[in-house]
Short mmCIF file of C-alpha atoms in Angstrom, two decimals:
data_model
loop_
_atom_site.label_atom_id
_atom_site.label_comp_id
_atom_site.label_asym_id
_atom_site.label_seq_id
_atom_site.Cartn_x
_atom_site.Cartn_y
_atom_site.Cartn_z
CA LYS A 1 -6.65 -49.10 -30.84
CA LEU A 2 -7.11 -48.75 -27.10
CA ASP A 3 -6.65 -52.50 -26.59
CA ALA A 4 -2.86 -52.24 -26.71
CA VAL A 5 -2.95 -49.71 -23.88
CA ILE A 6 -5.52 -51.70 -21.87
CA LYS A 7 -3.26 -54.77 -21.97
CA ILE A 8 -0.35 -52.99 -20.26
CA ILE A 9 -2.41 -51.39 -17.48
CA THR A 10 -2.34 -53.19 -14.10
CA ASP A 11 -4.17 -52.67 -10.82
CA SER A 12 -1.17 -50.70 -9.57
CA VAL A 13 -2.65 -47.73 -11.44
CA PHE A 14 -5.30 -47.49 -8.71
CA VAL A 15 -2.65 -46.94 -6.04
CA LYS A 16 -0.74 -44.42 -8.15
CA ASN A 17 2.16 -46.80 -8.75
CA TRP A 18 1.90 -47.72 -12.44
CA GLN A 19 4.57 -46.89 -15.03
CA VAL A 20 4.62 -47.28 -18.79
CA PRO A 21 6.67 -50.42 -19.56
CA GLU A 22 9.93 -49.57 -21.32
CA SER A 23 9.17 -52.22 -23.94
CA PHE A 24 5.87 -50.59 -24.94
CA GLU A 25 6.20 -48.88 -28.31
CA GLY A 26 2.60 -47.72 -28.83
CA LYS A 27 3.28 -46.17 -32.22
CA GLU A 28 -0.22 -46.56 -33.64
CA THR A 29 -2.18 -43.33 -34.00
CA ILE A 30 -5.39 -43.08 -31.97
CA PHE A 31 -6.56 -39.74 -33.38
CA THR A 32 -5.31 -36.71 -35.30
CA ILE A 33 -6.31 -33.07 -34.87
CA GLY A 34 -4.78 -30.65 -37.32
CA ASP A 35 -1.02 -31.10 -37.01
CA LEU A 36 -1.34 -33.04 -33.74
CA THR A 37 -1.04 -36.82 -33.81
CA PHE A 38 -2.02 -38.63 -30.60
CA THR A 39 -0.60 -42.14 -30.28
CA GLN A 40 -1.08 -45.12 -27.98
CA LYS A 41 2.18 -44.14 -26.26
CA ASP A 42 0.81 -40.64 -25.64
CA LEU A 43 -2.29 -42.12 -23.99
CA ALA A 44 -0.18 -44.42 -21.81
CA LYS A 45 1.98 -41.51 -20.68
CA GLY A 46 -1.16 -39.49 -19.98
CA ILE A 47 -2.52 -42.26 -17.75
CA GLU A 48 0.80 -42.49 -15.91
CA LYS A 49 0.72 -38.75 -15.30
CA ILE A 50 -2.84 -38.40 -13.99
CA GLN A 51 -3.24 -41.70 -12.10
CA GLN A 52 -4.31 -41.35 -8.47
CA ASN A 53 -5.32 -43.40 -5.45
CA GLN A 54 -8.87 -44.60 -6.06
CA THR A 55 -11.26 -47.52 -5.81
CA PRO A 56 -10.29 -50.18 -8.40
CA GLU A 57 -12.56 -50.47 -11.42
CA TYR A 58 -12.82 -52.42 -14.67
CA ILE A 59 -9.60 -51.50 -16.51
CA PRO A 60 -11.10 -51.17 -20.03
CA THR A 61 -13.69 -48.74 -18.62
CA TYR A 62 -10.97 -46.85 -16.75
CA VAL A 63 -8.79 -46.50 -19.86
CA ASN A 64 -11.74 -45.45 -22.02
CA ASN A 65 -12.74 -42.73 -19.52
CA ILE A 66 -9.19 -41.37 -19.35
CA TYR A 67 -8.99 -41.43 -23.14
CA ARG A 68 -12.21 -39.43 -23.49
CA LYS A 69 -11.03 -36.90 -20.91
CA ILE A 70 -7.68 -36.36 -22.65
CA ALA A 71 -9.24 -36.29 -26.12
CA ASP A 72 -11.82 -33.69 -25.06
CA GLU A 73 -9.05 -31.55 -23.58
CA LYS A 74 -6.96 -31.77 -26.77
CA VAL A 75 -9.96 -30.88 -28.94
CA LEU A 76 -10.82 -27.86 -26.81
CA ASN A 77 -7.22 -26.63 -26.84
CA PHE A 78 -7.10 -27.03 -30.61
CA ALA A 79 -10.40 -25.17 -31.00
CA ASP A 80 -9.12 -22.32 -28.82
CA MET A 81 -5.93 -22.10 -30.86
CA LYS A 82 -7.83 -22.01 -34.16
CA LEU A 83 -10.29 -19.49 -32.80
CA GLU A 84 -7.45 -17.12 -31.94
CA THR A 85 -5.90 -17.69 -35.38
CA LYS A 86 -9.11 -16.89 -37.26
CA HIS A 87 -10.13 -13.91 -35.15
CA HIS A 88 -7.25 -11.46 -34.70
CA ASP A 89 -9.09 -9.13 -32.32
CA LEU A 90 -9.97 -12.05 -30.07
CA LYS A 91 -6.35 -13.22 -30.11
CA VAL A 92 -5.17 -9.75 -29.07
CA THR A 93 -7.71 -9.68 -26.23
CA ILE A 94 -6.71 -13.16 -25.03
CA ASP A 95 -3.00 -12.27 -25.22
CA GLU A 96 -3.65 -9.14 -23.17
CA PHE A 97 -5.59 -11.22 -20.65
CA ARG A 98 -2.74 -13.74 -20.40
CA ASP A 99 -0.19 -10.96 -20.02
CA GLY A 100 -2.33 -9.39 -17.33
CA ILE A 101 -2.54 -12.67 -15.42
CA LEU A 102 1.24 -13.08 -15.73
CA ILE A 103 1.92 -9.54 -14.49
CA PHE A 104 -0.52 -10.05 -11.63
CA SER A 105 1.16 -13.34 -10.61
CA ILE A 106 4.66 -11.83 -10.69
CA THR A 107 3.57 -8.70 -8.83
CA ASP A 108 1.80 -10.84 -6.25
CA LYS A 109 4.98 -12.86 -5.70
CA PHE A 110 7.45 -9.98 -5.47
CA VAL A 111 5.24 -7.22 -4.02
CA TRP A 112 1.80 -7.93 -2.53
CA ASN A 113 2.34 -11.39 -1.09
CA LYS A 114 5.84 -10.54 0.08
CA SER A 115 4.68 -7.43 1.92
CA ILE A 116 2.23 -9.57 3.90
CA ASN A 117 4.40 -12.63 4.59
CA ASP A 118 7.84 -11.04 4.93
CA SER A 119 7.50 -10.05 8.59
CA VAL A 120 11.25 -9.43 8.97
CA GLY A 121 11.38 -7.16 5.92
CA LEU A 122 8.27 -5.29 7.08
CA SER A 123 9.74 -4.80 10.55
CA ASN A 124 13.05 -3.52 9.14
CA PHE A 125 11.20 -1.13 6.81
CA PHE A 126 9.17 0.16 9.76
CA ASP A 127 12.28 0.68 11.90
CA LYS A 128 13.95 2.73 9.16
CA ASN A 129 10.86 4.90 8.67
CA ARG A 130 9.52 4.96 12.22
CA ASN A 131 9.18 8.76 12.31
CA ASN A 132 6.71 8.63 9.43
CA TYR A 133 4.20 6.92 11.69
CA MET A 134 3.32 9.22 14.58
CA TRP A 135 0.32 9.79 16.77
CA LYS A 136 -0.78 13.42 17.00
CA ASP A 137 -1.97 14.91 20.31
CA ARG A 138 -4.51 12.54 21.84
CA ALA A 139 -6.91 12.39 24.75
CA ASP A 140 -7.02 9.23 26.87
CA ALA A 141 -10.72 9.17 27.72
CA THR A 142 -13.70 7.07 28.78
CA VAL A 143 -17.18 7.92 27.53
CA PHE A 144 -20.11 6.67 29.62
CA ASN A 145 -23.25 6.42 27.49
CA PHE A 146 -26.75 6.60 28.98
CA TYR A 147 -29.65 5.15 26.97
CA LYS A 148 -32.59 5.78 29.33
CA ASP A 149 -33.75 8.66 31.48
CA ILE A 150 -31.88 8.52 34.77
CA ASP A 151 -30.69 11.15 37.21
CA LEU A 152 -27.44 12.28 35.57
CA LYS A 153 -26.36 14.28 38.62
CA LYS A 154 -26.48 11.10 40.69
CA ALA A 155 -24.73 9.22 37.91
CA LYS A 156 -21.93 11.77 37.85
CA LYS A 157 -21.47 11.50 41.62
CA VAL A 158 -21.23 7.71 41.33
CA ILE A 159 -18.58 8.04 38.62
CA GLN A 160 -16.65 10.60 40.71
CA LYS A 161 -16.75 8.23 43.65
CA GLY A 162 -15.46 5.43 41.43
CA ILE A 163 -12.59 7.62 40.24
CA LYS A 164 -11.58 8.49 43.80
CA LYS A 165 -11.58 4.81 44.73
CA LYS A 166 -9.56 4.04 41.59
CA LYS A 167 -12.23 1.71 40.28
CA THR A 168 -12.05 0.28 36.77
CA ASN A 169 -14.63 1.30 34.19
CA GLU A 170 -16.31 -2.09 34.58
CA GLU A 171 -16.52 -1.60 38.34
CA ILE A 172 -18.02 1.89 37.86
CA ILE A 173 -20.73 0.32 35.68
CA GLU A 174 -21.47 -2.09 38.56
CA MET A 175 -21.66 0.87 40.95
CA LEU A 176 -24.14 2.62 38.65
CA ALA A 177 -26.24 -0.53 38.40
CA LYS A 178 -26.32 -0.83 42.18
CA LYS A 179 -27.17 2.86 42.63
CA PHE A 180 -30.09 2.72 40.23
CA LYS A 181 -31.14 -0.79 41.33
CA ILE A 182 -30.67 -2.36 37.92
CA LYS A 183 -30.19 -6.10 38.40
CA GLU A 184 -29.92 -7.30 34.80
CA LYS A 185 -29.39 -6.06 31.24
CA THR A 186 -27.46 -3.01 32.37
CA ILE A 187 -26.34 -2.51 28.78
CA GLU A 188 -29.87 -1.33 27.99
CA TYR A 189 -29.33 1.52 30.46
CA PHE A 190 -25.66 2.44 30.13
CA ASP A 191 -22.26 1.30 28.95
CA PHE A 192 -18.83 2.82 28.33
CA LYS A 193 -16.17 3.10 25.67
CA TRP A 194 -12.54 3.78 26.44
CA GLY A 195 -9.98 4.94 23.91
CA LYS A 196 -7.20 7.29 22.92
CA TYR A 197 -8.53 9.85 20.48
CA GLU A 198 -6.99 12.42 18.17
CA ARG A 199 -9.01 15.58 17.60
CA GLY A 200 -11.92 14.91 15.31
CA GLU A 201 -12.07 11.18 16.05
CA ASN A 202 -14.69 11.40 18.81
CA LYS A 203 -16.99 14.43 18.87
CA ILE A 204 -18.19 13.65 22.40
CA VAL A 205 -14.65 13.74 23.77
CA ASP A 206 -13.91 16.89 21.74
CA MET A 207 -16.83 18.67 23.44
CA THR A 208 -14.91 18.48 26.75
CA ASN A 209 -12.05 20.50 25.19
CA TRP A 210 -9.95 17.69 26.62
CA ILE A 211 -10.12 19.21 30.10
CA LEU A 212 -8.81 16.66 32.55
CA GLY A 213 -11.30 15.02 34.89
CA ILE A 214 -15.00 14.31 34.67
CA SER A 215 -17.25 16.37 32.41
CA GLU A 216 -20.73 17.69 32.90
CA PRO A 217 -23.43 15.60 31.17
CA ILE A 218 -23.28 16.06 27.39
CA GLN A 219 -26.32 15.52 25.18
CA ILE A 220 -25.92 14.63 21.50
CA GLU A 221 -28.84 13.45 19.37
CA LYS A 222 -31.05 12.93 22.43
CA ARG A 223 -28.49 10.68 24.09
CA ASN A 224 -26.60 11.62 27.24
CA HIS A 225 -22.92 11.07 27.97
CA ILE A 226 -20.44 11.71 30.75
CA VAL A 227 -16.75 11.78 29.86
CA ILE A 228 -13.65 11.15 31.93
CA VAL A 229 -10.51 12.63 30.37
CA HIS A 230 -7.76 10.64 32.06
CA GLN A 231 -4.80 12.38 30.46
CA GLN A 232 -3.60 14.34 27.44
CA LEU A 233 -1.03 12.50 25.36
CA THR A 234 1.68 14.32 23.42
CA PRO A 235 2.77 13.16 19.94
CA THR A 236 4.54 9.81 20.01
CA ASN A 237 5.65 7.06 17.65
CA LYS A 238 3.15 4.39 16.72
CA THR A 239 4.03 0.76 17.26
CA LEU A 240 4.12 -1.54 14.24
CA SER A 241 0.86 -3.17 15.30
CA GLU A 242 -0.81 0.25 15.60
CA ALA A 243 0.36 1.31 12.12
CA LYS A 244 0.26 -2.13 10.46
CA GLY A 245 -2.16 -1.21 7.66
CA ILE A 246 -0.44 1.95 6.42
CA VAL A 247 3.04 0.46 6.94
CA THR A 248 2.12 -2.58 4.85
CA SER A 249 0.78 -0.31 2.10
CA ASP A 250 3.96 1.81 2.13
CA TYR A 251 6.11 -1.34 2.14
CA GLN A 252 4.24 -2.57 -0.94
CA GLU A 253 5.00 0.70 -2.73
CA TYR A 254 8.65 0.41 -1.69
CA LEU A 255 8.91 -3.19 -2.94
CA GLU A 256 7.25 -2.26 -6.23
CA ALA A 257 9.64 0.67 -6.74
CA GLU A 258 12.65 -1.54 -5.96
CA TRP A 259 11.36 -4.26 -8.28
CA ILE A 260 10.88 -1.80 -11.16
CA LYS A 261 14.35 -0.37 -10.48
CA TYR A 262 15.78 -3.90 -10.73
CA LEU A 263 13.93 -4.61 -13.99
CA ARG A 264 15.13 -1.35 -15.56
CA ALA A 265 18.72 -2.11 -14.57
CA ASN A 266 18.74 -5.69 -15.85
CA TYR A 267 16.47 -5.72 -18.90
CA THR A 268 16.18 -3.67 -22.07
CA PHE A 269 12.80 -2.04 -22.52
CA SER A 270 11.21 0.40 -24.94
CA VAL A 271 8.12 2.58 -24.79
CA ASN A 272 5.78 3.14 -27.74
CA HIS A 273 5.06 6.80 -27.02
CA ASN A 274 2.36 7.01 -29.71
CA VAL A 275 0.35 4.30 -27.97
CA LEU A 276 1.10 5.76 -24.54
CA ASN A 277 -0.05 9.22 -25.61
CA SER A 278 -3.22 7.79 -27.15
CA ILE A 279 -4.09 6.28 -23.76
CA THR A 280 -3.19 9.25 -21.58
CA ASN A 281 -4.66 12.00 -23.76
#
């Protein structure tokens, strides 16, 4: 029964350029599963649909392989359908799974994915709600961390000298290395971390009470630190990049609320309160 299909296949199928001849009737049945009848014409159309660029091969072998692939797929689909028919609980579970996948896909399209890729919409949302994203009081500070026993009084004097000369933090590290004659692997001896901190974000900075200038050495968990509080910052608006995570989350909630509002306005819906109450109680 496959011979009729084999005869109409040409090498063009291996360059994804073959079409079922209009004159091909292919009415003979190849196999039947339940109410499904699969004909020679169905096989030919299947080959036309799934053909792809590939190395040419013996056409009868090619057709037979495609036939087996399609037949296996049809049998599995039929078995799944019958399984759901015979087992009601399984059908309910599968339907719920399919509905869940559908809801996820739609929500991803209109809410989650949009909130990430719609940069213009996100920016407009941020502009309209800018005052919701504010920095609290902050300290602009640099923390110098010391990992080995060195003379902290000398270290503080070096840092003070660097401040007076308006040296960068990196340059102050070089000054410390020179002072203590450390020629390599300075990171094993000391490093620094600069940042702008709200209260509670950095306990070392908080121990200075945010007093401007250089602190006395501070010891926490057997490690020494010296802090420079450069300035105290008053509350100010965050930029979009600074608030990107929370803004994106809020934008998702906004899109979801708008989407639900649209659905309620355009579609009829009903709630089975008995089922709802059985879930919530």
